[in-house]
CSV table of C-alpha atoms in Angstrom, one decimal:
chain,number,residue,atom,x,y,z
A,456,MET,CA,13.3,5.6,1.3
A,457,HIS,CA,11.6,8.4,-0.8
A,458,VAL,CA,8.1,7.7,-2.2
A,459,LEU,CA,6.2,9.8,-4.7
A,460,MET,CA,2.5,9.3,-4.7
A,461,VAL,CA,0.5,10.2,-7.8
A,462,ALA,CA,-3.3,10.4,-7.6
A,463,ALA,CA,-6.4,12.2,-8.7
A,464,GLU,CA,-7.7,12.8,-5.2
A,465,ASN,CA,-6.2,13.9,-1.9
A,466,ASP,CA,-8.3,14.9,1.1
A,467,ALA,CA,-5.4,16.8,2.6
A,468,LEU,CA,-6.5,19.5,0.2
A,469,PRO,CA,-9.9,21.3,0.2
A,470,ASN,CA,-12.5,19.9,-2.2
A,471,ALA,CA,-10.2,17.2,-3.6
A,472,LYS,CA,-12.2,14.3,-2.3
A,473,VAL,CA,-14.8,12.2,-4.1
A,474,GLY,CA,-14.2,8.7,-2.9
A,475,GLY,CA,-12.1,6.6,-0.5
A,476,VAL,CA,-8.9,7.0,-2.5
A,477,ALA,CA,-8.7,10.6,-1.1
A,478,ASP,CA,-8.7,9.3,2.5
A,479,VAL,CA,-5.9,6.8,1.6
A,480,VAL,CA,-3.8,9.6,-0.1
A,481,ARG,CA,-4.4,11.8,2.9
A,482,ASP,CA,-3.7,9.4,5.7
A,483,CYS,CA,-1.2,6.7,4.5
A,484,PRO,CA,1.6,9.1,3.7
A,485,LYS,CA,1.6,10.4,7.3
A,486,ALA,CA,2.0,6.8,8.6
A,487,LEU,CA,4.9,6.2,6.1
A,488,VAL,CA,6.6,9.4,7.3
A,489,GLU,CA,6.3,8.1,10.9
A,490,LYS,CA,8.2,5.0,9.7
A,491,GLY,CA,11.0,7.2,8.6
A,492,LEU,CA,10.2,7.6,4.9
A,493,THR,CA,10.1,10.8,2.8
A,494,VAL,CA,6.8,11.1,1.0
A,495,ASP,CA,5.7,13.6,-1.7
A,496,VAL,CA,2.1,13.6,-3.0
A,497,VAL,CA,1.1,15.2,-6.3
A,498,ILE,CA,-2.4,15.8,-7.7
A,499,PRO,CA,-3.8,18.2,-10.3
A,500,ASP,CA,-4.5,21.7,-9.3
A,501,TYR,CA,-8.4,21.9,-9.3
A,502,GLY,CA,-8.3,25.5,-8.2
A,503,PHE,CA,-6.0,25.8,-5.2
A,504,HIS,CA,-4.7,29.2,-6.0
A,505,ASP,CA,-5.9,30.6,-2.7
A,506,LEU,CA,-3.7,28.2,-0.7
A,507,ASP,CA,-0.3,29.4,0.6
A,508,ARG,CA,2.2,27.9,-1.9
A,509,HIS,CA,5.3,28.6,-3.9
A,510,SER,CA,6.3,27.7,-7.4
A,511,LEU,CA,8.8,25.0,-8.0
A,512,GLY,CA,9.0,25.8,-11.7
A,513,VAL,CA,7.3,25.5,-15.1
A,514,VAL,CA,7.3,22.4,-17.4
A,515,ASN,CA,6.6,22.4,-21.1
A,516,VAL,CA,4.9,19.2,-22.3
A,517,ALA,CA,4.3,18.0,-25.8
A,518,PHE,CA,0.7,16.9,-25.6
A,519,ALA,CA,-2.0,16.4,-28.3
A,520,GLY,CA,0.0,18.1,-31.0
A,521,HIS,CA,0.8,21.2,-29.0
A,522,MET,CA,3.2,22.4,-26.3
A,523,GLN,CA,1.4,22.8,-23.1
A,524,GLN,CA,2.8,24.9,-20.2
A,525,LEU,CA,2.2,23.7,-16.7
A,526,GLU,CA,3.4,24.9,-13.3
A,527,VAL,CA,4.5,22.8,-10.3
A,528,TRP,CA,3.7,24.1,-6.9
A,529,GLN,CA,4.5,23.1,-3.3
A,530,LEU,CA,2.1,23.9,-0.6
A,531,ALA,CA,3.7,25.9,2.3
A,532,HIS,CA,2.2,23.8,5.1
A,533,SER,CA,3.0,20.1,4.9
A,534,GLN,CA,0.8,17.6,6.8
A,535,LYS,CA,3.0,15.8,9.4
A,536,GLY,CA,6.0,16.0,7.1
A,537,VAL,CA,4.3,15.0,3.9
A,538,ARG,CA,5.2,17.4,1.0
A,539,GLN,CA,2.1,18.3,-0.9
A,540,LEU,CA,2.5,19.2,-4.6
A,541,VAL,CA,0.0,20.3,-7.2
A,542,ILE,CA,0.4,20.9,-10.9
A,543,SER,CA,-1.5,23.7,-12.6
A,544,HIS,CA,-3.1,24.0,-16.0
A,545,TRP,CA,-6.4,25.5,-17.1
A,546,GLU,CA,-7.6,22.0,-18.2
A,547,PHE,CA,-7.6,20.9,-14.5
A,548,SER,CA,-9.5,23.7,-13.0
A,549,ARG,CA,-12.0,24.8,-15.8
A,550,HIS,CA,-14.8,22.6,-14.4
A,551,HIS,CA,-15.4,24.8,-11.3
A,552,GLY,CA,-13.2,22.6,-9.1
A,553,ALA,CA,-14.8,19.3,-10.0
A,554,VAL,CA,-12.4,16.4,-9.7
A,555,TYR,CA,-14.2,14.3,-12.3
A,556,CYS,CA,-16.5,15.1,-15.2
A,557,ASN,CA,-19.5,13.3,-16.7
A,558,ASP,CA,-19.3,13.0,-20.5
A,559,GLU,CA,-22.1,12.5,-22.9
A,560,ALA,CA,-23.2,9.0,-23.8
A,561,GLY,CA,-20.8,7.2,-26.2
A,562,ARG,CA,-17.6,8.9,-25.0
A,563,PRO,CA,-17.1,7.6,-21.5
A,564,PHE,CA,-14.1,9.1,-19.6
A,565,ALA,CA,-13.2,11.3,-22.5
A,566,THR,CA,-12.7,14.6,-20.6
A,567,ASP,CA,-11.1,13.0,-17.6
A,568,ALA,CA,-8.9,10.7,-19.6
A,569,SER,CA,-7.4,13.6,-21.5
A,570,LYS,CA,-7.0,15.7,-18.3
A,571,PHE,CA,-5.2,13.0,-16.4
A,572,ALA,CA,-3.0,12.0,-19.4
A,573,LEU,CA,-1.8,15.6,-19.5
A,574,PHE,CA,-1.3,15.6,-15.7
A,575,ASN,CA,0.7,12.3,-15.9
A,576,ALA,CA,2.9,13.7,-18.7
A,577,ALA,CA,3.6,16.8,-16.6
A,578,VAL,CA,4.6,14.6,-13.6
A,579,CYS,CA,7.1,12.7,-15.8
A,580,GLU,CA,8.5,16.0,-17.3
A,581,ALA,CA,8.8,17.5,-13.8
A,582,LEU,CA,10.8,14.4,-12.7
A,583,LEU,CA,13.0,14.7,-15.8
A,584,GLN,CA,13.7,18.4,-15.1
A,585,GLY,CA,14.2,17.8,-11.4
A,586,LEU,CA,11.3,20.0,-10.2
A,587,ILE,CA,10.0,16.9,-8.5
A,588,CYS,CA,12.8,15.0,-6.8
A,589,LYS,CA,13.6,11.5,-8.2
A,590,PRO,CA,12.1,9.0,-5.6
A,591,ASP,CA,13.0,5.4,-4.9
A,592,VAL,CA,9.4,4.4,-5.4
A,593,ILE,CA,6.6,5.9,-7.4
A,594,HIS,CA,3.2,4.9,-6.0
A,595,LEU,CA,0.4,5.3,-8.5
A,596,HIS,CA,-3.3,5.2,-7.6
A,597,ASP,CA,-6.0,3.9,-9.9
A,598,TRP,CA,-6.3,4.4,-13.7
A,599,HIS,CA,-5.9,8.2,-13.4
A,600,SER,CA,-2.1,7.8,-12.9
A,601,ALA,CA,-1.5,4.9,-15.2
A,602,CYS,CA,0.0,7.0,-18.0
A,603,VAL,CA,3.0,7.7,-15.7
A,604,ALA,CA,3.9,4.0,-15.9
A,605,LEU,CA,3.2,4.0,-19.7
A,606,LEU,CA,5.5,7.0,-20.3
A,607,LEU,CA,8.3,6.0,-18.0
A,608,LYS,CA,8.4,2.5,-19.4
A,609,THR,CA,8.0,3.2,-23.1
A,610,ASP,CA,9.1,6.8,-23.9
A,611,SER,CA,12.9,6.9,-24.6
A,612,ARG,CA,13.0,10.4,-23.1
A,613,TYR,CA,12.6,8.9,-19.7
A,614,ASN,CA,15.2,6.1,-20.1
A,615,ASP,CA,16.9,7.3,-16.9
A,616,PHE,CA,13.7,6.6,-15.0
A,617,SER,CA,12.8,3.3,-16.7
A,618,THR,CA,14.1,1.2,-13.8
A,619,LEU,CA,12.3,3.2,-11.1
A,620,PHE,CA,10.3,0.9,-8.8
A,621,LEU,CA,6.6,1.4,-9.6
A,622,ALA,CA,3.8,0.3,-7.2
A,623,TYR,CA,0.2,0.5,-8.3
A,624,THR,CA,-2.9,0.5,-6.1
A,625,VAL,CA,-6.2,-0.6,-7.6
A,626,HIS,CA,-8.9,1.1,-5.5
A,627,ASN,CA,-11.8,0.1,-7.8
A,628,LEU,CA,-11.3,-2.3,-10.7
A,629,ALA,CA,-14.7,-1.4,-12.1
A,630,LEU,CA,-13.5,1.9,-13.3
A,631,GLN,CA,-10.7,1.5,-15.9
A,632,GLY,CA,-10.7,4.7,-17.9
A,633,ILE,CA,-10.9,3.0,-21.3
A,634,ARG,CA,-10.4,5.2,-24.4
A,635,PRO,CA,-9.7,4.4,-28.1
A,636,PHE,CA,-6.1,4.0,-29.3
A,637,LYS,CA,-6.8,6.5,-32.1
A,638,GLY,CA,-9.6,8.3,-34.1
A,639,ASP,CA,-10.7,10.5,-31.2
A,640,THR,CA,-9.4,13.7,-29.7
A,641,SER,CA,-9.4,11.8,-26.4
A,642,SER,CA,-7.3,8.8,-27.4
A,643,LEU,CA,-3.8,7.5,-26.8
A,644,GLU,CA,-2.4,8.5,-30.2
A,645,ALA,CA,-4.0,11.9,-30.0
A,646,TRP,CA,-2.3,12.6,-26.7
A,647,PHE,CA,1.1,11.1,-27.5
A,648,PRO,CA,1.3,10.8,-31.4
A,649,SER,CA,5.0,9.9,-31.4
A,650,LEU,CA,4.9,7.2,-28.6
A,651,GLY,CA,5.9,3.7,-29.6
A,652,TYR,CA,4.0,1.1,-27.6
A,653,ASP,CA,3.1,-2.6,-27.5
A,654,GLY,CA,-0.7,-2.6,-28.1
A,655,GLN,CA,-1.0,-6.2,-26.8
A,656,LYS,CA,-0.1,-5.1,-23.3
A,657,LEU,CA,-2.2,-1.9,-23.4
A,658,CYS,CA,-5.4,-2.9,-25.1
A,659,ASP,CA,-8.7,-3.7,-23.4
A,660,PRO,CA,-9.4,-7.5,-23.6
A,661,ARG,CA,-13.0,-6.9,-24.6
A,662,TYR,CA,-12.3,-4.0,-27.0
A,663,PRO,CA,-8.9,-4.5,-28.7
A,664,ASP,CA,-9.1,-1.2,-30.5
A,665,CYS,CA,-9.2,0.6,-27.1
A,666,PHE,CA,-6.4,1.6,-24.7
A,667,ASN,CA,-7.1,0.4,-21.1
A,668,PRO,CA,-5.1,2.5,-18.6
A,669,MET,CA,-5.8,0.1,-15.7
A,670,ARG,CA,-4.6,-2.9,-17.7
A,671,THR,CA,-1.6,-0.9,-18.8
A,672,ALA,CA,-0.4,-0.2,-15.3
A,673,ILE,CA,-1.1,-3.8,-14.2
A,674,ASN,CA,1.2,-5.1,-17.0
A,675,LEU,CA,4.0,-2.5,-16.6
A,676,VAL,CA,4.5,-1.9,-12.9
A,677,ASP,CA,6.6,-3.9,-10.4
A,678,LYS,CA,3.9,-4.5,-7.7
A,679,ILE,CA,0.1,-4.3,-7.8
A,680,HIS,CA,-1.8,-3.6,-4.6
A,681,LEU,CA,-5.4,-4.6,-4.0
A,682,VAL,CA,-6.8,-2.8,-0.9
A,683,SER,CA,-8.0,-5.9,1.0
A,684,PRO,CA,-6.9,-9.5,1.2
A,685,THR,CA,-10.3,-10.8,0.1
A,686,TYR,CA,-10.7,-8.5,-2.8
A,687,CYS,CA,-7.2,-9.5,-3.9
A,688,GLN,CA,-8.5,-13.1,-4.3
A,689,GLU,CA,-11.9,-12.0,-5.9
A,690,VAL,CA,-10.3,-10.1,-8.8
A,691,LEU,CA,-8.5,-13.3,-9.9
A,692,LYS,CA,-11.9,-14.7,-10.9
A,693,PRO,CA,-14.1,-13.5,-13.8
A,694,SER,CA,-17.1,-11.4,-12.9
A,695,ASP,CA,-20.6,-12.9,-13.1
A,696,PRO,CA,-22.9,-9.9,-12.8
A,697,VAL,CA,-26.0,-11.9,-13.6
A,698,ASN,CA,-25.4,-13.9,-10.4
A,699,GLY,CA,-24.2,-10.9,-8.4
A,700,PHE,CA,-20.4,-11.6,-8.4
A,701,PHE,CA,-18.0,-8.9,-9.4
A,702,GLY,CA,-14.4,-9.9,-9.7
A,703,GLY,CA,-11.7,-9.2,-12.3
A,704,GLU,CA,-13.9,-7.1,-14.6
A,705,GLY,CA,-12.2,-8.5,-17.7
A,706,LEU,CA,-8.7,-8.1,-16.3
A,707,GLU,CA,-8.6,-11.4,-14.4
A,708,LEU,CA,-6.1,-13.1,-16.7
A,709,ASP,CA,-3.6,-10.2,-16.4
A,710,LEU,CA,-4.1,-10.3,-12.6
A,711,GLN,CA,-3.7,-14.1,-12.5
A,712,ALA,CA,-0.4,-13.8,-14.4
A,713,ALA,CA,0.8,-11.0,-12.2
A,714,TYR,CA,-0.2,-13.0,-9.1
A,715,GLN,CA,1.8,-16.1,-10.3
A,716,GLN,CA,4.8,-13.8,-10.8
A,717,GLY,CA,4.5,-12.6,-7.2
A,718,ARG,CA,3.5,-9.1,-8.2
A,719,VAL,CA,0.1,-8.9,-6.5
A,720,VAL,CA,-0.4,-8.1,-2.8
A,721,GLY,CA,-3.6,-7.6,-0.8
A,722,ILE,CA,-3.2,-5.1,2.1
A,723,LEU,CA,-6.3,-3.7,3.9
A,724,ASN,CA,-6.6,0.0,4.0
A,725,GLY,CA,-6.7,1.7,7.4
A,726,CYS,CA,-8.7,4.3,9.3
A,727,GLU,CA,-7.6,7.1,11.6
A,728,TYR,CA,-8.8,7.0,15.3
A,729,PRO,CA,-8.9,10.6,16.6
A,730,GLY,CA,-10.7,11.6,19.8
A,731,ASP,CA,-14.4,12.4,19.6
A,732,GLU,CA,-14.7,15.3,17.2
A,733,LEU,CA,-18.4,16.0,18.0
A,734,SER,CA,-19.0,17.7,21.3
A,735,ASP,CA,-22.8,17.4,21.3
A,736,VAL,CA,-24.2,14.3,19.6
A,737,SER,CA,-27.9,14.9,19.3
A,738,PHE,CA,-30.7,14.4,16.9
A,739,ALA,CA,-31.4,18.2,17.2
A,740,HIS,CA,-28.0,18.9,15.7
A,741,LEU,CA,-28.4,16.2,13.1
A,742,TYR,CA,-31.6,17.7,11.8
A,743,GLN,CA,-30.1,21.2,12.0
A,744,HIS,CA,-27.2,20.2,9.8
A,745,ALA,CA,-29.5,18.2,7.4
A,746,GLU,CA,-31.8,21.3,7.0
A,747,SER,CA,-28.8,23.5,6.4
A,748,ALA,CA,-27.5,21.1,3.7
A,749,LEU,CA,-30.9,20.8,2.0
A,750,PHE,CA,-31.2,24.6,1.8
A,751,GLN,CA,-27.7,24.9,0.3
A,752,TRP,CA,-28.6,22.2,-2.3
A,753,MET,CA,-31.9,23.8,-3.1
A,754,ALA,CA,-30.3,27.1,-3.7
A,755,LYS,CA,-28.1,25.7,-6.5
A,756,THR,CA,-30.9,25.6,-9.0
A,757,SER,CA,-33.9,27.9,-9.8
A,758,GLU,CA,-36.2,24.9,-9.9
A,759,LEU,CA,-37.0,23.0,-6.7
A,760,ASP,CA,-35.7,19.4,-6.8
A,761,SER,CA,-38.4,17.0,-5.7
A,762,ALA,CA,-35.8,14.9,-3.7
A,763,HIS,CA,-34.9,18.0,-1.6
A,764,TYR,CA,-38.5,19.0,-1.1
A,765,ILE,CA,-39.6,15.6,0.1
A,766,ALA,CA,-36.5,15.3,2.2
A,767,HIS,CA,-37.2,18.6,3.9
A,768,GLN,CA,-40.8,17.6,4.6
A,769,ARG,CA,-39.4,14.4,6.1
A,770,VAL,CA,-37.0,16.2,8.3
A,771,LEU,CA,-39.8,18.3,9.7
A,772,LYS,CA,-41.7,15.1,10.4
A,773,PHE,CA,-38.8,13.5,12.1
A,774,LYS,CA,-38.3,16.6,14.2
A,775,THR,CA,-41.9,16.7,15.4
A,776,GLN,CA,-42.5,13.0,15.7
A,777,PRO,CA,-39.6,11.4,17.7
A,778,PHE,CA,-39.2,7.7,17.3
A,779,SER,CA,-38.5,5.1,20.0
A,780,GLY,CA,-37.0,2.4,17.7
A,781,PRO,CA,-33.6,2.0,16.0
A,782,LEU,CA,-32.0,4.4,13.5
A,783,VAL,CA,-30.6,2.7,10.5
A,784,THR,CA,-28.1,4.7,8.5
A,785,SER,CA,-26.2,4.6,5.3
A,786,VAL,CA,-23.5,7.0,3.9
A,787,GLY,CA,-21.9,6.6,0.5
A,788,ARG,CA,-22.0,7.2,-3.2
A,789,LEU,CA,-25.1,6.1,-5.1
A,790,THR,CA,-23.7,3.6,-7.6
A,791,ASP,CA,-24.7,0.0,-8.6
A,792,GLN,CA,-21.7,-1.1,-6.6
A,793,LYS,CA,-23.3,0.3,-3.4
A,794,VAL,CA,-27.0,-0.1,-3.8
A,795,LEU,CA,-27.7,-2.7,-6.4
A,796,LEU,CA,-29.2,-5.0,-3.8
A,797,LEU,CA,-31.4,-2.3,-2.3
A,798,CYS,CA,-32.9,-1.8,-5.8
A,799,GLN,CA,-33.8,-5.4,-6.5
A,800,PRO,CA,-37.5,-6.3,-6.9
A,801,TYR,CA,-39.2,-7.7,-3.9
A,802,ASP,CA,-42.9,-8.4,-3.3
A,803,LYS,CA,-44.2,-5.9,-5.9
A,804,ALA,CA,-41.8,-3.2,-4.7
A,805,LEU,CA,-38.0,-3.1,-3.9
A,806,VAL,CA,-35.8,-4.6,-1.3
A,807,LEU,CA,-35.4,-1.1,0.2
A,808,ASP,CA,-39.2,-0.8,0.6
A,809,GLU,CA,-39.2,-4.1,2.5
A,810,LEU,CA,-36.4,-3.0,4.8
A,811,CYS,CA,-38.4,0.2,5.6
A,812,GLN,CA,-41.5,-1.9,6.3
A,813,ARG,CA,-39.7,-4.2,8.6
A,814,LEU,CA,-38.0,-1.3,10.4
A,815,LYS,CA,-41.4,0.3,10.9
A,816,GLN,CA,-42.4,-2.8,13.0
A,817,HIS,CA,-39.7,-1.6,15.5
A,818,ASP,CA,-40.8,2.1,15.2
A,819,GLY,CA,-37.5,2.8,13.5
A,820,TYR,CA,-36.3,5.4,11.0
A,821,MET,CA,-33.8,5.1,8.2
A,822,ILE,CA,-31.6,7.9,6.9
A,823,ILE,CA,-29.5,7.5,3.6
A,824,LEU,CA,-27.0,10.2,2.7
A,825,GLY,CA,-25.4,10.1,-0.7
A,826,SER,CA,-25.6,11.1,-4.4
A,827,GLY,CA,-24.3,9.7,-7.6
A,828,ASP,CA,-26.1,7.9,-10.5
A,829,THR,CA,-29.1,10.0,-11.6
A,830,GLU,CA,-31.4,7.0,-12.0
A,831,LEU,CA,-30.5,5.6,-8.6
A,832,GLU,CA,-31.2,9.0,-7.1
A,833,LYS,CA,-34.7,8.9,-8.6
A,834,VAL,CA,-35.2,5.4,-7.2
A,835,MET,CA,-34.2,6.5,-3.7
A,836,THR,CA,-36.5,9.5,-4.0
A,837,THR,CA,-39.5,7.5,-5.1
A,838,VAL,CA,-39.0,5.0,-2.2
A,839,MET,CA,-38.8,7.9,0.2
A,840,ALA,CA,-42.1,9.1,-1.1
A,841,ARG,CA,-43.6,5.7,-0.5
A,842,GLN,CA,-42.0,5.0,2.9
A,843,ASP,CA,-42.6,7.7,5.6
A,844,ASN,CA,-39.9,6.4,7.8
A,845,LEU,CA,-37.2,6.9,5.2
A,846,LEU,CA,-35.2,10.1,4.8
A,847,PHE,CA,-33.0,10.3,1.7
A,848,LEU,CA,-30.6,13.2,1.6
A,849,LYS,CA,-29.3,13.6,-2.0
A,850,GLY,CA,-25.9,15.0,-1.6
A,851,TYR,CA,-23.0,14.9,0.8
A,852,ALA,CA,-22.5,17.0,3.9
A,853,HIS,CA,-19.6,16.2,6.2
A,854,PHE,CA,-21.3,16.9,9.6
A,855,VAL,CA,-24.5,15.1,8.6
A,856,GLY,CA,-22.4,12.0,7.9
A,857,GLU,CA,-20.5,12.4,11.2
A,858,TYR,CA,-23.8,12.6,13.2
A,859,LEU,CA,-25.2,9.6,11.3
A,860,TYR,CA,-22.1,7.6,12.3
A,861,HIS,CA,-22.5,8.5,15.9
A,862,LEU,CA,-26.3,8.4,16.3
A,863,GLY,CA,-27.1,5.4,14.2
A,864,ASP,CA,-27.9,2.0,15.7
A,865,LEU,CA,-27.2,-0.1,12.5
A,866,PHE,CA,-25.2,0.9,9.5
A,867,LEU,CA,-26.3,-0.6,6.2
A,868,MET,CA,-23.6,-1.4,3.6
A,869,PRO,CA,-24.8,-4.2,1.3
A,870,SER,CA,-22.3,-3.5,-1.5
A,871,SER,CA,-22.2,-5.9,-4.4
A,872,PHE,CA,-18.5,-5.6,-4.3
A,873,GLU,CA,-16.2,-3.6,-2.0
A,874,PRO,CA,-12.4,-3.4,-2.6
A,875,CYS,CA,-12.0,-2.1,0.9
A,876,GLY,CA,-14.6,0.3,2.1
A,877,ILE,CA,-14.2,3.2,4.6
A,878,SER,CA,-17.7,3.9,5.7
A,879,GLN,CA,-18.0,0.7,7.6
A,880,MET,CA,-14.8,1.5,9.5
A,881,LEU,CA,-16.1,5.0,10.3
A,882,ALA,CA,-19.4,3.6,11.6
A,883,MET,CA,-17.6,0.9,13.7
A,884,ARG,CA,-15.2,3.6,15.0
A,885,ALA,CA,-18.2,5.4,16.4
A,886,GLY,CA,-19.6,2.2,17.9
A,887,GLN,CA,-22.3,1.5,15.3
A,888,PRO,CA,-22.3,-2.1,14.1
A,889,CYS,CA,-22.7,-2.7,10.4
A,890,LEU,CA,-24.8,-5.0,8.3
A,891,VAL,CA,-22.7,-5.8,5.3
A,892,HIS,CA,-22.4,-8.1,2.2
A,893,GLY,CA,-19.5,-10.4,3.0
A,894,VAL,CA,-17.3,-9.5,0.1
A,895,GLY,CA,-14.0,-7.7,-0.3
A,896,GLY,CA,-12.9,-5.4,2.5
A,897,LEU,CA,-16.3,-5.8,4.2
A,898,ARG,CA,-15.6,-9.4,4.8
A,899,ASP,CA,-12.1,-8.5,6.2
A,900,THR,CA,-13.4,-5.8,8.6
A,901,VAL,CA,-16.8,-7.0,9.9
A,902,GLN,CA,-17.1,-10.3,11.8
A,903,HIS,CA,-20.6,-11.7,12.0
A,904,LEU,CA,-22.2,-11.5,15.4
A,905,GLU,CA,-18.9,-10.2,16.9
A,906,THR,CA,-18.3,-6.7,15.5
A,907,GLY,CA,-21.4,-6.6,13.2
A,908,PHE,CA,-23.6,-8.6,10.9
A,909,SER,CA,-22.7,-10.2,7.5
A,910,PHE,CA,-24.7,-12.0,4.8
A,911,LYS,CA,-23.8,-13.9,1.6
A,912,GLY,CA,-25.7,-15.4,-1.4
A,913,GLU,CA,-24.8,-17.1,-4.7
A,914,SER,CA,-27.2,-15.0,-6.8
A,915,LEU,CA,-28.8,-11.6,-6.8
A,916,THR,CA,-32.1,-13.2,-5.6
A,917,ALA,CA,-30.3,-15.1,-2.8
A,918,GLN,CA,-28.3,-12.0,-1.8
A,919,SER,CA,-31.5,-9.9,-1.6
A,920,TYR,CA,-33.2,-12.6,0.6
A,921,GLU,CA,-30.2,-12.9,2.9
A,922,LEU,CA,-30.0,-9.1,3.2
A,923,ILE,CA,-33.6,-8.9,4.3
A,924,THR,CA,-33.2,-11.9,6.6
A,925,GLY,CA,-30.0,-10.5,8.1
A,926,PHE,CA,-31.7,-7.1,8.6
A,927,THR,CA,-34.6,-8.7,10.4
A,928,GLU,CA,-32.5,-10.8,12.6
A,929,ALA,CA,-30.2,-7.9,13.6
A,930,LEU,CA,-33.2,-5.8,14.6
A,931,ALA,CA,-34.7,-8.7,16.5
A,932,LEU,CA,-31.4,-9.3,18.4
A,933,LYS,CA,-31.3,-5.6,19.4
A,934,ASN,CA,-34.7,-5.9,20.8
A,935,ALA,CA,-34.5,-9.3,22.4
A,936,ASP,CA,-30.9,-9.3,23.8
A,937,PRO,CA,-29.7,-5.7,24.6
A,938,LYS,CA,-26.7,-7.0,26.5
A,939,LYS,CA,-25.4,-9.0,23.5
A,940,TRP,CA,-26.1,-6.1,21.2
A,941,GLN,CA,-24.2,-3.7,23.4
A,942,GLY,CA,-21.3,-6.2,23.3
A,943,ILE,CA,-21.3,-6.1,19.5
A,944,CYS,CA,-21.3,-2.3,19.6
A,945,GLU,CA,-18.3,-2.3,22.0
A,946,GLN,CA,-16.3,-4.8,19.9
A,947,ALA,CA,-17.0,-2.8,16.8
A,948,LYS,CA,-15.8,0.4,18.5
A,949,ASN,CA,-12.7,-1.4,19.7
A,950,ALA,CA,-11.7,-2.9,16.4
A,951,ARG,CA,-8.6,-1.3,14.9
A,952,PHE,CA,-7.5,-1.0,11.3
A,953,SER,CA,-4.5,1.3,11.7
A,954,TRP,CA,-2.5,3.1,9.1
A,955,GLN,CA,0.7,2.1,10.9
A,956,SER,CA,-0.2,-1.5,10.1
A,957,VAL,CA,-0.8,-0.5,6.5
A,958,ALA,CA,2.6,1.2,6.3
A,959,ASP,CA,4.3,-1.9,7.6
A,960,GLY,CA,2.6,-3.9,4.9
A,961,TYR,CA,3.7,-1.4,2.2
A,962,LEU,CA,7.3,-1.6,3.4
A,963,SER,CA,7.3,-5.4,3.7
A,964,TYR,CA,5.4,-6.4,0.6
A,965,LEU,CA,4.5,-3.5,-1.8
A,966,TYR,CA,7.7,-1.4,-2.0
A,967,GLN,CA,10.1,-4.2,-2.7
């Protein structure tokens, strides 16, 4: 079986990772190759011209009223038999290598939607011209690849590919790439003015005058993959954000219909389990890498960012005032999905303040690594200024994250929803138990009082209370029963979520 994966991210290539989808696109193809499949992966060329590669040819694509010329490249060094492809165009690399762009208010996804629509059109044209070999299965990832399904199923130029088996993985239903049907330079009819389509299948349920790529793929593909069994069930229910439940995000009716047709599967993502990559796991090395990262981040602007300044002062304090209690860690993007509960009001402050205060009773420190939403970054910075046992590192640095996984005593991941999650798997792999909100993939990976700690709640208030209670009880257990705590650590470290198992699931349920 020959599979072509189409995605926006791929951590097999440098600087092509933003979220967990990059890990999936990096790791799962290798497991599929080990099962005897042939796998090609294609993403946009965000500036990979320095890599050793050769051209497969040029495609001319009619897009937005003009003929666009794009080049298809194959990287010289495959990763365990996976053929890595990229497609070049100035539109993909003009943002200094950024995978995604932030648009002004009122035009969400505008730049990215146009960029990925062009990329998708180029993939289809490369298939038509034979520059990309015709596969048995095309595996699309998230809304960024949805226009491949749209073009292959509705454009008569691709009739010979209309029966190709299409699988579609939803990594995050909250991001759907919605754009207008027309009336904007970033709209469906602006990109493909001659395309005939059924608007009833493509429109957003809440905004009928808008094209919804996520819904389009859900309605057109052969199989839909949710990245954990629990999340697969959650998305069949309507979201209720006021009470802290995030489900189908407006697409639950389409997903219910697809589920009844047998087109929806829930397969948990995996994690790689290499040998220990860090030779010297120490706080000295952690602080060294944190300082190095802070200096690099500071140097990017002429004005000193208060978050970086306070963080550097906090690193100096942590270095000179060692602590005897637990280290609580968190690594991830700063989005409402990840930190909504930490930012809920509690006792004239926030939940995060209360966690820091309770941690202080155990002489513990907390380190949060991540960036994302500007307002959430400000919240984290102000809490860091109030709580002298909190270090917030606003950015991402690989080795800082690795040291946090290995040095931390308790990993905090109270996501309001989590399709699968990778951070909890990485923490568990390093022997660090996690405190998680029992939703989605977190529920499927962390077993309460066996491999970690889990909490629930039927409202935001209840979830906040249960988070604080669970945090308090976890710290108390570590202090009162070290033997039981060590057992939880060992079971977390021994838990396995292998890509080989994922590949088996794809072959049995997703690709047929």
